[in-house]
PDB file of C-alpha atoms in Angstrom:
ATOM      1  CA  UNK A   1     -22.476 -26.966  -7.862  1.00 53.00           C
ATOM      2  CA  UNK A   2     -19.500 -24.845  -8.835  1.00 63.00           C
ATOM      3  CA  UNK A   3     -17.009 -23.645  -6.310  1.00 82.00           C
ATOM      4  CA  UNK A   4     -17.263 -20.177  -5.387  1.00 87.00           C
ATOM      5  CA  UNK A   5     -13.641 -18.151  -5.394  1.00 87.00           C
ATOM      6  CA  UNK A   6     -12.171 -14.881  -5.010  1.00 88.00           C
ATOM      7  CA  UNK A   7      -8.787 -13.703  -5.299  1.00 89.00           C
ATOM      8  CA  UNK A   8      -6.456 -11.528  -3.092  1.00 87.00           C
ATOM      9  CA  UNK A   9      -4.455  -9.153  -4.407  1.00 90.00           C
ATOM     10  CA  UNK A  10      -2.234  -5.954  -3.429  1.00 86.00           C
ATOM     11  CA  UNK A  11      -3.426  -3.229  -5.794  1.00 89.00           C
ATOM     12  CA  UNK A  12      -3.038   0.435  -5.599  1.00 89.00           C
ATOM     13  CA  UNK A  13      -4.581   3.288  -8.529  1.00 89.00           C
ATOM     14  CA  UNK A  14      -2.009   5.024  -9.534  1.00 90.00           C
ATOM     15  CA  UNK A  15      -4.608   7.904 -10.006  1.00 94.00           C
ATOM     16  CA  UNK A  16      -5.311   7.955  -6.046  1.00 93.00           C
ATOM     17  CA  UNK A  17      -1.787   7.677  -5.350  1.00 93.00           C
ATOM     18  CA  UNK A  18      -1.360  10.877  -8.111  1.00 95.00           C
ATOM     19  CA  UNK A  19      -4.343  12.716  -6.525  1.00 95.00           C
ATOM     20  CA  UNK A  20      -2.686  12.278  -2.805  1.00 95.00           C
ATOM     21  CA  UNK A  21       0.789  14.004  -3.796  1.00 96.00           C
ATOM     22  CA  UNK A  22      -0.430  16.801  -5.867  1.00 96.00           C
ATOM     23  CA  UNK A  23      -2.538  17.531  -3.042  1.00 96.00           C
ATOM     24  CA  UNK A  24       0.277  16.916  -0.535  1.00 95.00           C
ATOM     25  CA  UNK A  25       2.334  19.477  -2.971  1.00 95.00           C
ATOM     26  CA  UNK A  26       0.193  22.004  -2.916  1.00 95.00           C
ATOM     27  CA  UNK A  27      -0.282  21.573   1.149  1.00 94.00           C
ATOM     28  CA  UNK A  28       3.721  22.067   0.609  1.00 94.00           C
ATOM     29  CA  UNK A  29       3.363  24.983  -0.919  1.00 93.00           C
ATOM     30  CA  UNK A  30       0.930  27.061   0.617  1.00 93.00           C
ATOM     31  CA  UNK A  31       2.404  26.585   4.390  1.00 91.00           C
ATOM     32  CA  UNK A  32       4.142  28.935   6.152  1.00 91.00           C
ATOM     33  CA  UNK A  33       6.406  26.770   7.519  1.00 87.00           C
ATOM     34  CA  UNK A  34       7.700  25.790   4.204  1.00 88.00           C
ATOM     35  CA  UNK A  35       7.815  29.146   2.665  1.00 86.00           C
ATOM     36  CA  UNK A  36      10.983  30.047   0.830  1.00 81.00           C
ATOM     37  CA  UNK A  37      12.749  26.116   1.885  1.00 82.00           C
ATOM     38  CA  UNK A  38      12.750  24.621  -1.499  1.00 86.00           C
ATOM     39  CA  UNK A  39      10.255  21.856   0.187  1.00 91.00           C
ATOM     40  CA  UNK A  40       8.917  19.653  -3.027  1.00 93.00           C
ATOM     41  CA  UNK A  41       7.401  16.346  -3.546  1.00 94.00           C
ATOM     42  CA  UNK A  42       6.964  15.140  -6.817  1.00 93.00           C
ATOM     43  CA  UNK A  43       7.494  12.145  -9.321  1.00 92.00           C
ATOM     44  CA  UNK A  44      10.842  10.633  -9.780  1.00 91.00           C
ATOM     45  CA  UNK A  45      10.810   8.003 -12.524  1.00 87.00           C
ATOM     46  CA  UNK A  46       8.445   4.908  -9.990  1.00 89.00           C
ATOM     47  CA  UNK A  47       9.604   6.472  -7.258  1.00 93.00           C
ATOM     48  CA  UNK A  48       8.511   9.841  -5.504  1.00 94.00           C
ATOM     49  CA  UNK A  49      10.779  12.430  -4.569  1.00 94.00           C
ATOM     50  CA  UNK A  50      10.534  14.454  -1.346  1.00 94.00           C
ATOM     51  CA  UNK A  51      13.349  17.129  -1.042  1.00 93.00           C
ATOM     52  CA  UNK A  52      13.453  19.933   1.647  1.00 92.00           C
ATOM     53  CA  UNK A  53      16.310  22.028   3.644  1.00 91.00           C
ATOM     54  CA  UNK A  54      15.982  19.815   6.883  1.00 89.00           C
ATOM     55  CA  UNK A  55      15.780  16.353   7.753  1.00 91.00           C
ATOM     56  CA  UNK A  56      12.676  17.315   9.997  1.00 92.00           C
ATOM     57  CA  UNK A  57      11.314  19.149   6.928  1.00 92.00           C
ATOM     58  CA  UNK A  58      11.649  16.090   4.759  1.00 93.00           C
ATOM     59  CA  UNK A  59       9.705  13.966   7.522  1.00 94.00           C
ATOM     60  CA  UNK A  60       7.032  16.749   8.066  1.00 94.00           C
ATOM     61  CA  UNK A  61       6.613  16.475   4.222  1.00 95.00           C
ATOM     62  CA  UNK A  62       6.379  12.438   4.187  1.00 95.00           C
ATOM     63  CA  UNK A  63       3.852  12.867   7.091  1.00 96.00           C
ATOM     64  CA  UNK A  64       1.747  14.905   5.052  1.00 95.00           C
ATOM     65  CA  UNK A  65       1.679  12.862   1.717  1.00 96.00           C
ATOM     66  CA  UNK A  66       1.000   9.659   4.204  1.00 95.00           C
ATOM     67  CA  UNK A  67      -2.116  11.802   5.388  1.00 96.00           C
ATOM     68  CA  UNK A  68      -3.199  12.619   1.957  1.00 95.00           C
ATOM     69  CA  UNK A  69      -2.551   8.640   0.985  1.00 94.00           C
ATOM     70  CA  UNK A  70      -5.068   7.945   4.437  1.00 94.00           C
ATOM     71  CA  UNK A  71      -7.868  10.334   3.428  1.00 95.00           C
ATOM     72  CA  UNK A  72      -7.669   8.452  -0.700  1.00 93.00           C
ATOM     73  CA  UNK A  73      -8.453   5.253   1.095  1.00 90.00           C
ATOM     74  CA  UNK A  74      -4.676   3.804   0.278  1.00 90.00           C
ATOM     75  CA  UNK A  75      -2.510   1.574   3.252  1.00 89.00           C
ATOM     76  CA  UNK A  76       0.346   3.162   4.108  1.00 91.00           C
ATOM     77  CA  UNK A  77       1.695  -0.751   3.879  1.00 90.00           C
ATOM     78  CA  UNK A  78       1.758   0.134   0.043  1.00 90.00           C
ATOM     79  CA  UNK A  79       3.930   2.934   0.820  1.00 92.00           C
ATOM     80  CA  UNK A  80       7.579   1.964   1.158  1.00 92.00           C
ATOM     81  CA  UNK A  81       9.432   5.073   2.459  1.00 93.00           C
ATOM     82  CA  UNK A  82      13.782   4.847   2.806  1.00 91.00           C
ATOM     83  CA  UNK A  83      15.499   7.123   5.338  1.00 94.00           C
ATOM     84  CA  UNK A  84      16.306  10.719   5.158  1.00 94.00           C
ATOM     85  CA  UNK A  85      19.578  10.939   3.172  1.00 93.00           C
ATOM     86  CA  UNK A  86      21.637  14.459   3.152  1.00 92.00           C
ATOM     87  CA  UNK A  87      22.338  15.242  -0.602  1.00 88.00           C
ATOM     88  CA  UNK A  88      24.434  18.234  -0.834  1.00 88.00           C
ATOM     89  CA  UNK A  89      22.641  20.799   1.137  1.00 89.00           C
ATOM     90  CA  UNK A  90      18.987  19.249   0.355  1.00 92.00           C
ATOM     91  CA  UNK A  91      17.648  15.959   2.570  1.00 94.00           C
ATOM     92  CA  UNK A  92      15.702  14.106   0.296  1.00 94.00           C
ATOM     93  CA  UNK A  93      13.686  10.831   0.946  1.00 94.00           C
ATOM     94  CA  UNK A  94      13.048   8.439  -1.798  1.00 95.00           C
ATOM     95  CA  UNK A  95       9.442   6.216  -1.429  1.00 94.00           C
ATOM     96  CA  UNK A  96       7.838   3.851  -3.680  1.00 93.00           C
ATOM     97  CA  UNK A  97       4.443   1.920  -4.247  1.00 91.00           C
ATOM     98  CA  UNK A  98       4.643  -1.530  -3.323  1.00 88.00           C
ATOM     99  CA  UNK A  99       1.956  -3.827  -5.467  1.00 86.00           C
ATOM    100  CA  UNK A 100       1.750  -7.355  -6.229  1.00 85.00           C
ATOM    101  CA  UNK A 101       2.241 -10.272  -3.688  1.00 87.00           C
ATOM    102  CA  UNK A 102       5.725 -11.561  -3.619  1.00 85.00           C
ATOM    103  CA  UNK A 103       6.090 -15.179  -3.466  1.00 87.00           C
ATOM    104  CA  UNK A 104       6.685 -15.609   0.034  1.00 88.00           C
ATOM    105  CA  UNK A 105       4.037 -13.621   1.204  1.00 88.00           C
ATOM    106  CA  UNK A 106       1.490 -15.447  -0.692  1.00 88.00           C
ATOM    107  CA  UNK A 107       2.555 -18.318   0.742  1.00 89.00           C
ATOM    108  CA  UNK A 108       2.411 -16.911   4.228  1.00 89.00           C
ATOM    109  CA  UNK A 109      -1.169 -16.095   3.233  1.00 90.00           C
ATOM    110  CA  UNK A 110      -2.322 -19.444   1.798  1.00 90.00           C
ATOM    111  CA  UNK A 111      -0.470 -20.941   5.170  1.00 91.00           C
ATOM    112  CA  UNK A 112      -2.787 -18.777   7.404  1.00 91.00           C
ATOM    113  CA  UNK A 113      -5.509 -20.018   5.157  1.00 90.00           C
ATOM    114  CA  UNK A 114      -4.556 -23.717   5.617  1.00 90.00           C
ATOM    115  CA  UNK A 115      -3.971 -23.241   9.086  1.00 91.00           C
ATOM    116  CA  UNK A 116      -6.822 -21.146  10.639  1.00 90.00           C
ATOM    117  CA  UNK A 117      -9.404 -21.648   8.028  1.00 85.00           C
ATOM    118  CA  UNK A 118     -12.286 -22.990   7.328  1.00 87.00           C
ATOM    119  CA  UNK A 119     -11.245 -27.088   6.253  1.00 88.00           C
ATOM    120  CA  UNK A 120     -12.305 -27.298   2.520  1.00 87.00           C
ATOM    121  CA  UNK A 121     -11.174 -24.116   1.464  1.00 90.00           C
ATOM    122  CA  UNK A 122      -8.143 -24.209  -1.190  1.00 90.00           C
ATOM    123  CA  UNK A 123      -5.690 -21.344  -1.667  1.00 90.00           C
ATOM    124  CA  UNK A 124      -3.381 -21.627  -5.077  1.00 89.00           C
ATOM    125  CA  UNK A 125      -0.737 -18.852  -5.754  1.00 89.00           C
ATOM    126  CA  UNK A 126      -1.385 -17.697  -9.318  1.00 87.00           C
ATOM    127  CA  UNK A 127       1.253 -14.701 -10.247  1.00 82.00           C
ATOM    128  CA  UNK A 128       1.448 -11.783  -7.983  1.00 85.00           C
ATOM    129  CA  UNK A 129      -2.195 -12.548  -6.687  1.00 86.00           C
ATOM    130  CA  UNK A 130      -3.962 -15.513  -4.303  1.00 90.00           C
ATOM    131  CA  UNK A 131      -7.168 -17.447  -5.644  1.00 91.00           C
ATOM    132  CA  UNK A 132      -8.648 -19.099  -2.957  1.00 91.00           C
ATOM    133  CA  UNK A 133     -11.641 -21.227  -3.657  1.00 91.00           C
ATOM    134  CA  UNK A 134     -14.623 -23.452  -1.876  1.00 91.00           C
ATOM    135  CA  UNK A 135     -17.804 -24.817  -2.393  1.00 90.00           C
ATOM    136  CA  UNK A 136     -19.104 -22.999   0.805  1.00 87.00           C
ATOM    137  CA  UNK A 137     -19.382 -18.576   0.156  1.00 87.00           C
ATOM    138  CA  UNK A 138     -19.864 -18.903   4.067  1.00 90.00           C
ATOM    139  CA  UNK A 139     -16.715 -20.418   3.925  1.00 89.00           C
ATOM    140  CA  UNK A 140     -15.142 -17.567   2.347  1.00 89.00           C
ATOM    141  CA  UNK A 141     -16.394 -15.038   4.112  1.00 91.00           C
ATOM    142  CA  UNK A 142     -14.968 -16.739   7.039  1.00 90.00           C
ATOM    143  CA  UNK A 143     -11.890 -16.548   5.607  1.00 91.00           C
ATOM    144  CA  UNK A 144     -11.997 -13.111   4.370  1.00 90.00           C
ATOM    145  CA  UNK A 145     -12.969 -11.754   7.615  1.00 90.00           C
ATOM    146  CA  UNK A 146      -9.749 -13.593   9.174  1.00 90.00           C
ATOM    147  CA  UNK A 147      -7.413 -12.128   6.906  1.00 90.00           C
ATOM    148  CA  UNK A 148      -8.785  -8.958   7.484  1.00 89.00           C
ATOM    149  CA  UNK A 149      -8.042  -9.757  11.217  1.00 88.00           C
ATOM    150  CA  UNK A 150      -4.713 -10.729  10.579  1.00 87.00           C
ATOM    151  CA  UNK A 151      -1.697  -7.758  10.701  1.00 85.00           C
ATOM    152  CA  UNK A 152       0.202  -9.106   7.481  1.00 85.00           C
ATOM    153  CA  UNK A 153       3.016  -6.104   6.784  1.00 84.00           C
ATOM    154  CA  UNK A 154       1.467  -5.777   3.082  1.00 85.00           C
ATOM    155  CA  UNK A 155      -1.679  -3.973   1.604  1.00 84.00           C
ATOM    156  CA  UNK A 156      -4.361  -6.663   0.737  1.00 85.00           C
ATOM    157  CA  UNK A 157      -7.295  -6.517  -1.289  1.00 86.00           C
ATOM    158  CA  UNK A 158     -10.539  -9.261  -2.018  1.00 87.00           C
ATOM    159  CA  UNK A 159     -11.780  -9.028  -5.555  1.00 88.00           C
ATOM    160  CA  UNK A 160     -13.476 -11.020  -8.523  1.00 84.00           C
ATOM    161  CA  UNK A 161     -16.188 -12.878  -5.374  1.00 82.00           C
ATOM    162  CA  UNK A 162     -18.212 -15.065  -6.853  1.00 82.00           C
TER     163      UNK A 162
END
């Protein structure tokens, strides 16, 4: 019998991610507490662009777009955020989309696998994603559920079981 695999990945749709800030613009827009402070969010190149008066303006506005990312199903772990910087009289706050799984965190992951896992199961790095394979689904379900138990600081997802 074949061995059954799936493969880990860290994925986000850009569409979700697109859905979550216009709706965290228009949010910006319509709230009283940001009328009339030049409060925006918007694309930047990859990156997305949050500019308001106020440093606690620009942080109530990343709060909100992390909400909107929440309610779309996205990990904020996908979201990488930098710190408030004052830009001539505007604070912006640059974030981008993390996706892929760097080297060193897939081997983290096939680590944990070898480590705490079921014995049999096989874990090989291929690109920016994690195959892991065994001739047991039981197996992998095992070690699906303890990844999902695991607090790894990057998004993961399980696709392509079979």
């Amino acid at each position: 019998m074949a061995d059954s695999s799936f493969d880990i990945v860290s994925k986000v749709e850009r569409q979700e991610v697109d859905n979550a800030l216009n709706q965290a613009a228009k949010e910006i827009s319509q709230r009283y507490d940001f009328k009339g402070t030049g409060a925006t969010i918007e694309w930047s190149g990859e990156k997305i662009l949050m500019q308001a008066s106020g440093e606690e303006r620009v942080k109530a506005i990343l709060d909100i777009f992390q909400s909107k990312l929440i309610k779309r199903g996205i990990s904020l772990k996908a979201l990488e955020a930098g710190e408030p910087q004052l830009s001539g009289k505007e604070y912006k706050i640059f974030a981008s989309i993390q996706e892929g799984i760097s080297q060193e965190n897939a081997k983290k992951v096939a680590k944990t696998i070898r480590d705490e896992g079921p014995k049999g199961v096989k874990a090989q790095v291929q690109g920016d994603e994690l195959r892991v394979s065994s001739k047991s689904r039981d197996d992998l379900q095992a070690v699906i559920s303890l990844l999902k138990g695991k607090d790894f600081d990057f998004a993961l997802q399980f696709v392509n079981y079979r």
